[in-house]
Coordinates of C-alpha atoms in Angstrom, one line a residue:
M1 CA 56.6 9.8 64.1
I2 CA 56.8 8.3 68.0
N3 CA 59.2 11.8 70.1
D4 CA 60.2 10.4 73.1
T5 CA 61.8 13.8 73.9
Y6 CA 58.6 15.9 74.5
S7 CA 57.7 12.4 76.2
F8 CA 57.0 14.7 79.6
T9 CA 54.0 16.7 77.3
V10 CA 51.7 14.2 78.9
A11 CA 52.5 15.2 82.7
I12 CA 50.2 18.0 81.8
P13 CA 47.3 17.1 81.5
L14 CA 48.1 15.3 84.2
I15 CA 49.4 17.6 87.2
V16 CA 45.9 19.3 86.6
F17 CA 44.3 16.2 86.9
F18 CA 45.8 15.1 89.9
S19 CA 44.9 18.6 91.0
F20 CA 41.2 17.7 90.3
L21 CA 42.0 14.2 93.3
I22 CA 43.7 16.1 95.7
I23 CA 41.9 18.9 95.5
G24 CA 38.2 17.5 95.2
L25 CA 39.2 14.8 98.5
G26 CA 40.0 16.8 100.1
F27 CA 36.5 18.5 100.6
G28 CA 36.4 20.0 104.3
R29 CA 39.2 19.0 104.8
L30 CA 42.2 22.0 102.6
K31 CA 41.0 25.5 104.2
P32 CA 39.1 27.7 100.8
M33 CA 42.1 29.6 100.5
V34 CA 45.0 26.5 100.5
S35 CA 41.8 24.9 97.5
G36 CA 42.3 27.9 95.0
I37 CA 46.0 28.2 96.0
F38 CA 46.5 24.5 95.3
G39 CA 45.4 24.3 92.2
T40 CA 47.1 27.7 90.8
M41 CA 50.2 26.8 91.4
A42 CA 48.8 23.3 89.0
L43 CA 48.4 25.6 86.7
L44 CA 51.6 27.9 86.4
A45 CA 53.3 24.5 86.7
V46 CA 51.0 23.5 83.1
T47 CA 51.5 27.0 81.9
A48 CA 55.2 26.3 82.1
L49 CA 55.4 23.5 80.1
S50 CA 52.6 24.5 77.6
Y51 CA 55.1 27.7 77.0
F52 CA 58.1 25.9 77.1
T53 CA 56.6 23.1 74.4
A54 CA 55.5 25.1 72.3
Y55 CA 58.6 27.6 72.2
R56 CA 60.2 24.6 71.7
Y57 CA 58.1 23.0 69.1
F58 CA 57.9 25.9 66.8
F59 CA 61.4 27.2 67.0
V60 CA 63.7 25.0 67.5
D61 CA 62.9 21.5 67.0
G62 CA 59.5 20.7 65.5
M63 CA 59.7 22.2 62.1
M64 CA 62.3 20.1 59.5
N65 CA 63.1 19.7 55.8
G66 CA 60.5 23.4 55.8
S67 CA 57.8 22.1 56.7
F68 CA 56.5 21.6 60.7
Q69 CA 56.4 17.1 62.3
K70 CA 53.4 15.8 63.9
F71 CA 55.1 14.6 66.8
I72 CA 53.2 10.9 68.9
A73 CA 54.9 11.5 72.2
Y74 CA 53.1 9.1 74.5
D75 CA 51.6 6.1 73.0
A76 CA 49.8 3.2 75.0
L77 CA 47.6 0.7 73.9
W78 CA 44.1 0.2 75.2
M79 CA 41.8 -0.8 73.7
S80 CA 41.9 -3.4 70.2
F81 CA 39.2 -4.4 68.8
T82 CA 41.5 -6.2 65.8
D83 CA 44.4 -6.3 64.8
S84 CA 43.9 -3.6 62.6
L85 CA 41.2 -0.9 64.5
Q86 CA 42.8 -0.4 67.5
V87 CA 42.2 1.8 70.1
R88 CA 45.4 3.1 71.9
M89 CA 46.3 6.3 73.8
G90 CA 48.4 9.0 73.7
V91 CA 50.1 12.9 73.2
L92 CA 50.0 14.4 69.3
L93 CA 51.9 17.0 69.0
D94 CA 50.9 19.1 66.2
P95 CA 50.9 23.6 65.5
I96 CA 47.6 23.1 66.6
S97 CA 47.1 21.0 69.4
V98 CA 50.7 23.3 70.5
M99 CA 48.5 26.3 69.7
M100 CA 45.4 25.2 71.4
L101 CA 48.2 24.0 74.7
V102 CA 48.8 28.3 75.1
V103 CA 45.4 28.9 74.6
I104 CA 44.2 27.0 77.1
S105 CA 46.7 27.2 80.0
T106 CA 47.3 31.7 79.8
V107 CA 43.4 31.7 79.9
S108 CA 42.6 29.1 83.3
L109 CA 45.7 30.2 85.0
M110 CA 44.1 34.3 84.7
V111 CA 41.3 33.1 85.4
H112 CA 42.6 30.8 88.4
I113 CA 44.3 33.2 89.1
Y114 CA 41.4 35.6 88.9
S115 CA 38.7 34.0 91.2
L116 CA 40.9 34.5 93.8
E117 CA 39.3 37.2 95.1
Y118 CA 36.0 36.8 92.9
M119 CA 34.9 33.6 94.9
K120 CA 37.3 34.4 97.4
H121 CA 33.9 34.5 99.0
E122 CA 31.7 32.3 97.4
E123 CA 30.3 28.1 99.0
G124 CA 31.8 26.3 97.3
F125 CA 34.9 27.7 97.1
S126 CA 37.0 24.9 97.1
R127 CA 34.4 22.3 95.5
Y128 CA 34.4 25.2 92.1
Y129 CA 38.4 25.2 92.0
S130 CA 38.1 20.9 91.3
F131 CA 35.9 21.6 88.9
L132 CA 37.7 23.9 87.7
S133 CA 40.4 21.0 87.2
L134 CA 39.1 19.3 86.2
F135 CA 37.8 21.3 83.1
T136 CA 41.0 21.5 82.6
F137 CA 42.6 18.6 83.1
S138 CA 39.7 17.8 79.9
M139 CA 40.6 20.2 77.3
M140 CA 43.9 19.5 77.8
G141 CA 43.4 16.4 77.1
L142 CA 41.0 16.0 73.8
V143 CA 43.7 18.9 72.4
L144 CA 46.8 17.1 72.4
S145 CA 44.4 13.0 71.3
S146 CA 46.4 11.1 69.0
N147 CA 43.0 9.3 67.8
I148 CA 39.7 9.9 68.1
F149 CA 38.6 7.8 70.2
Q150 CA 40.4 8.9 72.1
I151 CA 39.3 12.3 72.4
Y152 CA 35.6 12.0 72.3
I153 CA 36.2 10.2 75.6
F154 CA 37.8 14.2 76.6
W155 CA 34.4 15.2 74.9
E156 CA 31.6 14.1 76.6
L157 CA 34.7 14.8 80.2
V158 CA 34.4 18.5 78.7
G159 CA 30.6 17.9 78.8
L160 CA 30.8 16.4 82.7
S161 CA 32.6 19.4 84.2
S162 CA 31.2 22.3 82.3
Y163 CA 27.8 21.4 83.3
L164 CA 28.6 20.4 87.1
L165 CA 30.2 23.8 86.4
I166 CA 27.3 26.2 84.4
G167 CA 25.4 24.3 87.7
H168 CA 28.0 25.1 90.6
Y169 CA 25.1 27.8 92.3
Y170 CA 22.6 25.4 92.1
E171 CA 20.5 26.3 95.1
R172 CA 19.1 28.8 92.5
P173 CA 16.0 27.4 90.1
S174 CA 17.9 29.0 86.7
A175 CA 21.5 27.7 87.1
V176 CA 20.7 24.5 87.6
A177 CA 17.7 24.3 84.9
A178 CA 21.4 25.9 82.7
S179 CA 23.3 23.4 83.0
K180 CA 20.6 20.7 82.2
K181 CA 19.6 22.8 79.1
A182 CA 23.6 22.6 77.7
F183 CA 24.0 18.9 79.1
I184 CA 21.4 18.3 77.2
V185 CA 21.3 20.0 73.3
T186 CA 25.2 19.1 73.5
R187 CA 24.6 14.9 74.5
F188 CA 21.6 16.0 70.9
A189 CA 25.1 16.6 69.0
D190 CA 27.5 14.0 70.5
F191 CA 24.9 10.8 69.3
G192 CA 25.7 12.4 66.0
F193 CA 29.3 13.1 66.8
L194 CA 29.3 9.1 67.7
I195 CA 27.6 8.2 64.6
G196 CA 29.8 9.5 62.8
I197 CA 32.8 8.8 64.3
L198 CA 31.9 5.4 63.6
M199 CA 31.5 6.0 60.3
L200 CA 34.8 7.3 60.0
S201 CA 37.1 5.2 61.4
G202 CA 34.7 2.1 59.7
I203 CA 35.5 3.8 55.8
T204 CA 39.6 4.1 57.2
G205 CA 39.2 1.5 58.8
T206 CA 41.6 3.2 61.8
F207 CA 40.7 5.6 64.7
D208 CA 44.1 7.3 64.1
F209 CA 44.1 10.9 63.5
L210 CA 47.7 10.2 62.1
K211 CA 46.0 8.1 59.4
I212 CA 43.2 9.8 59.0
T213 CA 44.8 12.5 57.8
D214 CA 47.7 10.9 56.1
P215 CA 46.8 13.7 52.6
G216 CA 48.8 11.1 51.2
G217 CA 47.3 8.2 53.0
S218 CA 44.3 5.7 52.0
A219 CA 42.1 6.4 53.9
L220 CA 40.7 9.9 52.2
T221 CA 39.6 7.7 49.0
Q222 CA 38.4 5.1 51.2
G223 CA 34.0 5.7 51.0
S224 CA 34.2 8.5 48.7
A225 CA 32.8 6.1 45.7
V226 CA 30.4 4.8 47.6
G227 CA 27.2 7.0 47.7
F228 CA 23.6 7.6 49.8
M229 CA 21.1 10.6 48.7
G230 CA 22.9 12.2 46.5
L231 CA 26.0 12.4 48.5
S232 CA 29.6 10.6 50.1
V233 CA 29.5 8.3 52.4
M234 CA 32.4 9.9 53.7
T235 CA 31.3 13.7 53.0
W236 CA 27.8 12.1 55.8
S237 CA 30.5 10.3 58.3
L238 CA 31.7 14.3 58.6
L239 CA 29.1 16.4 58.8
L240 CA 27.6 13.7 61.4
V241 CA 31.3 14.7 63.3
F242 CA 30.5 18.2 62.6
A243 CA 27.2 17.9 64.4
G244 CA 28.8 16.9 67.2
A245 CA 30.7 20.1 66.6
A246 CA 28.5 22.3 65.9
G247 CA 26.7 21.5 69.1
K248 CA 29.5 22.1 71.5
S249 CA 30.3 25.6 69.6
A250 CA 27.0 26.1 69.7
M251 CA 26.3 26.7 66.6
F252 CA 22.6 27.8 65.5
P253 CA 20.8 25.8 65.1
L254 CA 22.3 24.4 68.6
H255 CA 23.4 27.5 69.5
I256 CA 20.1 27.9 72.4
W257 CA 22.2 26.1 75.2
L258 CA 25.3 29.7 75.3
P259 CA 23.1 31.8 76.3
D260 CA 21.3 30.3 79.6
A261 CA 25.0 28.9 80.5
M262 CA 25.5 32.9 81.8
E263 CA 24.5 31.7 85.4
G264 CA 27.9 30.7 86.6
P265 CA 30.0 31.8 87.6
T266 CA 31.6 34.5 85.4
P267 CA 34.9 33.5 85.8
V268 CA 33.4 29.9 84.2
S269 CA 32.7 32.1 81.5
A270 CA 35.5 33.3 80.3
L271 CA 36.8 30.1 80.4
I272 CA 34.1 28.0 78.7
H273 CA 31.9 30.2 76.5
A274 CA 35.0 32.1 75.1
A275 CA 38.7 30.4 74.6
T276 CA 37.9 26.4 75.7
M277 CA 35.1 24.9 75.5
V278 CA 32.8 26.4 72.2
V279 CA 36.5 26.6 69.9
A280 CA 36.3 22.0 70.6
G281 CA 34.7 22.3 68.1
V282 CA 36.7 24.9 65.8
Y283 CA 39.0 22.4 66.7
L284 CA 37.9 19.2 65.8
V285 CA 37.2 20.3 62.3
A286 CA 40.4 22.1 62.5
R287 CA 42.0 18.8 63.3
L288 CA 40.1 16.6 61.1
F289 CA 40.6 19.6 57.8
T290 CA 42.8 17.6 55.7
V291 CA 39.4 15.1 55.2
Y292 CA 37.2 17.4 55.3
V293 CA 39.3 20.1 52.3
L294 CA 40.8 16.6 50.2
A295 CA 37.5 14.1 50.4
A296 CA 34.0 15.5 51.7
P297 CA 34.7 19.0 49.9
D298 CA 30.9 19.4 50.1
A299 CA 30.8 19.1 54.4
L300 CA 33.8 22.1 54.1
I301 CA 31.2 23.7 52.2
T302 CA 28.2 23.2 54.2
I303 CA 30.7 24.5 57.3
G304 CA 31.6 27.4 56.2
Y305 CA 27.8 28.7 55.2
I306 CA 26.5 27.0 58.9
G307 CA 29.3 29.7 60.6
T308 CA 29.1 32.1 58.5
F309 CA 25.3 32.3 58.8
T310 CA 25.0 31.7 62.7
S311 CA 27.9 34.8 63.0
L312 CA 25.2 37.4 61.3
F313 CA 21.9 35.8 63.9
A314 CA 23.8 35.8 67.1
A315 CA 25.3 39.1 65.2
V316 CA 22.2 40.6 65.3
I317 CA 20.8 39.4 68.6
A318 CA 23.4 40.2 70.5
C319 CA 22.5 44.1 69.6
T320 CA 19.1 44.4 71.2
Q321 CA 20.3 42.1 74.8
F322 CA 20.3 44.2 78.0
D323 CA 22.1 41.5 79.7
I324 CA 25.9 41.8 79.7
K325 CA 27.1 38.3 79.9
R326 CA 24.8 37.1 76.9
V327 CA 25.7 39.9 74.8
L328 CA 28.8 39.1 75.3
A329 CA 28.0 36.0 75.3
F330 CA 26.0 35.9 71.3
S331 CA 29.1 38.1 70.7
T332 CA 31.0 34.7 71.9
I333 CA 28.3 32.6 69.7
S334 CA 29.3 35.1 66.4
Q335 CA 32.7 35.5 66.1
I336 CA 33.0 31.6 66.0
G337 CA 30.3 31.5 63.3
L338 CA 33.4 33.4 62.2
M339 CA 36.0 31.1 62.6
M340 CA 34.4 28.1 61.1
G341 CA 33.5 30.3 58.0
G342 CA 36.7 30.6 57.7
L343 CA 37.7 27.2 57.7
G344 CA 34.6 26.0 54.7
V345 CA 36.4 29.0 53.2
S346 CA 40.0 27.7 52.6
G347 CA 41.7 25.3 50.4
Y348 CA 44.7 23.6 51.8
T349 CA 48.2 24.5 50.1
G350 CA 49.8 27.1 50.8
Q351 CA 48.1 30.7 50.1
E352 CA 44.5 28.5 49.6
G353 CA 44.7 27.9 53.3
L354 CA 45.0 30.8 54.7
G355 CA 41.4 30.7 55.5
Y356 CA 42.3 27.9 58.3
T357 CA 45.4 30.1 58.9
A358 CA 43.1 33.0 59.8
S359 CA 40.6 30.3 61.8
M360 CA 42.9 29.4 64.1
F361 CA 44.4 32.8 64.7
H362 CA 41.0 34.5 65.4
L363 CA 41.2 30.8 67.6
F364 CA 44.2 32.7 69.4
T365 CA 43.6 36.2 69.3
H366 CA 39.7 36.1 70.6
A367 CA 40.4 33.4 73.6
M368 CA 42.9 36.9 74.7
F369 CA 40.3 39.5 74.5
K370 CA 37.2 37.8 74.7
A371 CA 38.6 36.5 77.8
L372 CA 39.0 39.6 78.8
L373 CA 36.4 40.7 77.8
F374 CA 34.3 38.5 80.8
L375 CA 36.2 38.8 83.7
C376 CA 36.7 42.9 83.3
A377 CA 32.3 42.3 83.2
G378 CA 32.9 39.8 86.4
A379 CA 34.4 42.6 87.6
V380 CA 32.1 45.5 86.8
I381 CA 28.5 42.8 88.3
H382 CA 32.0 42.9 91.4
A383 CA 31.1 46.0 92.4
V384 CA 27.7 46.8 91.6
H385 CA 26.4 43.4 92.0
T386 CA 23.8 43.8 88.7
N387 CA 24.0 41.8 85.0
E388 CA 21.4 44.7 83.3
M389 CA 23.0 47.2 81.7
T390 CA 19.9 49.9 82.6
G391 CA 21.8 49.5 86.0
M392 CA 24.8 50.5 84.9
G393 CA 26.7 54.1 84.0
G394 CA 29.8 56.1 84.6
L395 CA 32.0 53.3 86.1
R396 CA 34.4 54.4 84.6
K397 CA 35.1 57.2 86.9
Y398 CA 34.9 54.2 89.7
M399 CA 37.0 51.7 87.7
P400 CA 39.5 53.0 85.5
V401 CA 41.5 49.7 85.4
T402 CA 38.9 47.7 84.2
N403 CA 37.3 50.6 82.0
F404 CA 40.8 50.0 80.3
A405 CA 40.2 47.0 79.9
F406 CA 37.3 46.7 78.8
L407 CA 38.1 49.6 75.6
I408 CA 41.5 47.9 75.1
G409 CA 38.6 44.7 74.5
C410 CA 36.0 45.8 72.0
L411 CA 38.6 47.7 70.4
A412 CA 40.8 44.0 69.6
I413 CA 36.7 42.5 68.5
A414 CA 35.7 45.0 66.8
G415 CA 39.0 44.6 64.3
V416 CA 40.8 48.0 65.1
P417 CA 44.7 48.3 64.1
P418 CA 46.7 47.6 65.3
L419 CA 44.3 45.8 68.0
S420 CA 44.9 42.2 67.2
G421 CA 41.4 40.8 66.1
F422 CA 41.9 43.6 63.0
F423 CA 45.3 41.5 62.2
S424 CA 43.3 37.7 62.5
K425 CA 39.9 39.1 61.2
D426 CA 41.4 40.6 57.4
E427 CA 42.9 37.2 56.2
I428 CA 39.4 35.4 57.1
L429 CA 37.6 38.4 55.2
T430 CA 40.6 38.2 52.8
A431 CA 40.0 34.7 52.1
A432 CA 36.2 34.7 52.4
L433 CA 36.8 36.8 49.1
E434 CA 38.3 34.6 47.7
K435 CA 36.3 32.4 47.5
D436 CA 32.9 33.4 48.8
K437 CA 31.4 37.0 47.5
L438 CA 28.0 36.2 48.9
L439 CA 30.1 34.5 53.0
F440 CA 32.7 37.6 52.6
A441 CA 29.2 40.0 52.1
V442 CA 27.9 38.8 55.3
Q443 CA 31.4 38.9 57.1
Y444 CA 31.5 42.3 56.3
A445 CA 27.9 43.4 57.5
V446 CA 29.5 41.2 60.6
A447 CA 32.6 43.3 61.3
G448 CA 29.8 45.9 61.4
L449 CA 27.9 45.0 63.2
T450 CA 30.2 42.9 66.1
A451 CA 31.9 46.9 66.3
F452 CA 28.1 49.0 67.2
Y453 CA 26.5 46.0 69.5
M454 CA 30.0 46.3 71.6
F455 CA 30.9 49.8 71.6
R456 CA 26.8 50.3 72.7
L457 CA 28.0 48.0 75.5
Y458 CA 30.9 49.5 76.4
Y459 CA 28.8 53.0 76.9
S460 CA 25.9 51.8 78.9
I461 CA 28.2 50.5 81.8
F462 CA 31.4 52.8 81.6
W463 CA 29.6 56.3 80.1
N464 CA 25.6 57.5 79.2
S465 CA 24.1 58.9 82.7
D466 CA 25.3 58.3 86.2
R467 CA 23.2 55.7 88.7
Q468 CA 22.3 56.0 91.8
Y469 CA 24.3 52.8 93.5
H470 CA 23.4 51.2 96.6
S471 CA 27.5 51.0 97.4
K472 CA 29.9 52.9 96.1
P473 CA 31.2 51.2 92.9
H474 CA 35.3 50.4 93.2
E475 CA 37.8 48.7 91.4
S476 CA 38.8 45.3 91.6
P477 CA 41.9 44.0 94.0
F478 CA 45.2 42.9 92.9
A479 CA 44.6 39.0 91.6
M480 CA 41.5 40.7 89.7
L481 CA 43.5 43.4 88.0
F482 CA 46.8 41.5 87.6
A483 CA 44.4 38.7 84.7
L484 CA 42.7 42.1 83.7
I485 CA 45.6 43.6 82.4
F486 CA 47.2 40.7 81.5
L487 CA 45.1 39.3 78.7
S488 CA 45.1 44.0 78.0
A489 CA 48.1 43.0 77.0
A490 CA 47.9 39.3 75.2
S491 CA 44.8 41.6 73.3
I492 CA 47.2 44.1 71.8
V493 CA 50.2 42.0 71.1
S494 CA 48.6 38.7 70.0
G495 CA 47.7 40.0 67.0
F496 CA 52.4 40.3 65.4
I497 CA 51.8 36.3 65.8
P498 CA 53.6 35.5 62.1
F499 CA 49.8 33.3 62.9
S500 CA 51.2 32.0 59.0
R501 CA 54.5 30.8 58.9
L502 CA 53.4 28.5 62.4
V503 CA 50.4 27.3 61.2
T504 CA 49.6 26.0 58.0
P505 CA 46.7 23.3 56.4
D506 CA 49.6 21.4 55.0
L507 CA 52.2 22.1 57.7
K508 CA 53.8 24.6 55.3
P509 CA 55.2 28.0 56.1
F510 CA 53.9 30.1 54.0
D511 CA 54.2 34.8 54.1
S512 CA 50.5 36.5 54.5
H513 CA 50.6 40.2 54.8
I514 CA 47.7 42.4 55.6
H515 CA 45.3 43.4 52.3
W516 CA 44.4 46.1 52.2
A517 CA 42.1 46.6 49.6
V518 CA 40.5 44.7 52.2
A519 CA 41.2 46.3 55.7
I520 CA 40.7 49.8 54.3
P521 CA 36.5 48.5 53.8
A522 CA 36.5 46.7 57.2
I523 CA 38.6 49.4 59.6
A524 CA 35.5 51.8 57.1
I525 CA 32.8 49.5 58.7
A526 CA 33.9 48.9 61.8
A527 CA 34.6 52.9 62.9
A528 CA 30.8 53.5 61.2
G529 CA 29.6 50.8 63.8
I530 CA 31.8 52.3 66.4
L531 CA 30.6 56.0 65.4
I532 CA 26.3 54.6 65.9
A533 CA 26.6 53.4 68.9
T534 CA 28.5 56.7 70.3
L535 CA 25.7 58.5 69.6
M536 CA 22.9 57.4 70.9
Y537 CA 24.9 55.1 73.7
R538 CA 27.5 57.9 75.1
K539 CA 25.1 60.4 76.5
E540 CA 21.6 59.4 77.5
S541 CA 19.1 59.9 75.4
G542 CA 15.9 58.9 73.2
L543 CA 17.7 57.7 70.2
P544 CA 17.5 53.7 71.3
A545 CA 14.2 53.8 72.8
K546 CA 13.6 55.3 69.3
T547 CA 15.3 53.4 66.5
A548 CA 14.1 50.1 68.3
A549 CA 10.6 51.3 67.6
A550 CA 11.8 52.6 64.0
F551 CA 13.1 48.3 63.7
G552 CA 9.9 47.2 65.3
G553 CA 8.2 43.6 64.7
L554 CA 12.3 43.3 63.4
Y555 CA 13.9 44.6 67.1
R556 CA 11.1 42.7 69.2
A557 CA 12.2 39.5 67.2
A558 CA 15.7 40.0 68.6
Y559 CA 15.1 41.2 72.1
R560 CA 13.2 37.6 71.4
K561 CA 16.5 36.0 70.0
F562 CA 14.6 34.8 66.7
Y563 CA 12.0 32.4 69.8
I564 CA 14.0 29.7 68.5
D565 CA 13.8 28.6 71.9
E566 CA 9.7 28.5 72.1
I567 CA 10.0 26.8 68.9
Y568 CA 12.4 24.2 70.3
I569 CA 9.5 24.4 73.2
F570 CA 6.4 23.7 70.9
I571 CA 8.4 21.1 69.3
T572 CA 8.9 19.8 72.7
K573 CA 5.7 19.6 73.7
N574 CA 3.5 19.6 71.2
V575 CA 5.5 17.0 68.9
I576 CA 7.3 15.1 70.9
F577 CA 5.6 14.8 73.9
R578 CA 2.4 14.6 72.6
Y579 CA 3.0 11.9 69.6
I580 CA 6.1 9.7 70.1
S581 CA 7.2 9.9 73.8
A582 CA 2.7 9.6 74.9
P583 CA 2.5 6.6 72.5
L584 CA 5.6 5.1 74.2
A585 CA 5.1 5.8 77.6
W586 CA 0.9 3.5 77.1
F587 CA 2.7 1.0 75.0
D588 CA 4.9 0.8 78.0
R589 CA 2.7 1.2 80.9
N590 CA 0.0 -1.1 78.4
V591 CA 1.9 -3.0 76.7
V592 CA 5.3 -3.5 78.1
D593 CA 4.6 -4.0 81.2
N594 CA 0.9 -6.2 80.9
A595 CA 3.7 -8.7 79.5
M596 CA 5.4 -8.2 82.1
N597 CA 3.3 -8.1 84.9
S598 CA 1.2 -11.3 83.0
I599 CA 4.4 -13.8 83.2
A600 CA 5.1 -12.8 86.7
A601 CA 1.2 -13.6 87.6
L602 CA 1.5 -17.0 85.2
T603 CA 5.4 -17.5 87.6
N604 CA 3.2 -16.8 91.0
L605 CA -0.1 -19.4 90.1
T606 CA 2.6 -22.0 89.1
S607 CA 4.5 -21.7 91.6
S608 CA 1.1 -21.5 94.0
R609 CA -0.1 -25.4 92.4
I610 CA 3.2 -26.7 92.7
K611 CA 5.2 -25.3 95.8
G612 CA 3.5 -28.7 97.8
L613 CA 6.4 -30.9 96.6
Q614 CA 9.2 -28.6 98.3
S615 CA 7.2 -29.9 102.0
G616 CA 9.6 -30.1 103.9
Q617 CA 8.1 -33.3 104.8
L618 CA 10.2 -36.8 105.2
Q619 CA 7.4 -38.8 105.3
Q620 CA 5.3 -37.6 102.4
Y621 CA 9.4 -37.6 100.2
A622 CA 9.4 -41.3 101.8
Y623 CA 5.4 -41.6 100.2
V624 CA 5.7 -39.5 96.8
M625 CA 8.4 -41.8 96.4
V626 CA 7.7 -45.3 97.5
T627 CA 5.0 -44.4 95.4
G628 CA 6.7 -43.2 92.5
V629 CA 9.1 -46.6 92.0
I630 CA 5.9 -48.8 92.2
I631 CA 4.5 -47.1 88.3
V632 CA 7.5 -47.3 87.8
V633 CA 8.5 -51.5 88.0
L634 CA 4.9 -51.6 86.8
A635 CA 5.2 -50.2 83.9
A636 CA 8.2 -51.9 83.3
L637 CA 6.3 -55.3 83.7
Y638 CA 4.1 -54.7 81.2
F639 CA 6.5 -53.6 78.7
M640 CA 8.1 -56.3 78.4
N641 CA 5.2 -59.4 78.9
A642 CA 4.1 -56.7 75.7

């Protein structure tokens, strides 16, 4: 349904795109602070438009006949392959795209404001703000895309802009390596995504989301009857699409890029690795959820198990890390795994769609408190000039506002009521209990581990023993504190948003409430995790070392991230390079190159033999011409007499 009254929404991504162009082209001409303020003002305008769009859509005219509508706010033909297979560039508004506008604009605005002080004395300040604008434009374009081909274009732009931001400190070899690692790993995943897009569009005959996800349309029935290796072609195509989602959202085993991506500036971590890029995979599955749940339920179950395993896997690793940003990175992987798990256990209509609603709810709340935690970590690093929690302690005395904000974030992610994480996690756990008891049990365990490693982090930074700092730590400047206070408030109040009345898989609101039979044990498990962390880390003691020794090999494996990076390196160097790349390189050098060289040598030899024909001497040309004429005449006479 085309709705021209929302045509103004096309300005949302365009504003930040022009911000990128102006700041980027103004390198050397705009003063650094002017670039920062200009970019921030552009984001403020985008945020205002996003909030206005959300208000109008959810509370004014988005609902008709008891369900929310999907609007095409802008549409233009870009490429046409056949009469039925066309690529259009458009703006699609529905509950999840409008919700994502609020998430992206809010977190991006806070990061822009925060960075005015955090990046103030850094080299490349203007470049940083131009790439922030590029990234925000890419994410806005991704969530507003009206077709799967368009979303792939912005998907790749997100990958490019994240590469540029992660590698902001390009003079550091570690930052360069991290940016390349993120780019390469996600390229492998995106290759699967591209094949999935081609298969899905080939099956359905369209790229259009409205047609693909229409529950009453013919697209859902296509490809279900054709099987390959025990699964339908539709299932295979959606599994390949999920491969792209798994790469962007750092699902096991494609998670290895995210911890290293912490080499970028800390505000970038808050923007990319908490609230936007890493949830793009969750958004993609949610965008195609109708197809997954109705046409490929096996693929959806697979997503649920991969997501839940990833959440447990990353939570265990987070318990052993000492770099505060890496702890938050693995926490992000774990929480996104919970979102994927929520989608995997969801149905489609009414209460059966609780998992979908809970996943989107947790995406929203997680964006607020994880961005808060990353920005708090940035404030701490800004004060003590180290990422290692072993070099921190007692900072609550010097940074009371940051201490309080970090505590709010920890309580929210641990699922302590009445903070936002409690409400969204409760619904994920309830949906898992109704669908799969094994996933439910694993997610309970993850809830306890989350509370433990987050308060391990909190106590190690703000309590424990006082450290001898080179210079006395101090509270952050106002711009940074403003972002922390705003996100703290959002982490408290966002849990009270009635998500089941706004975001559902079938677009029809339903009533949801706290399920105390699930919530009370979850609170108890979180409290146990907090208590254990309090006993071990609130004051300096030998308990952490004794516990690590007690777990022995498991602790060492978790600390080394279960050697997944080493396995990848081994496979790359000893299998791919040795048995695939080396033979191909030999074939290229000895067969392809020699074949081309032989053709070139033959061409040179031939040319050297016949180059005399083009000597430039008129006498020679006349001699040859006369000789040729004589030969032709003699031949003609001979054949005439014969």
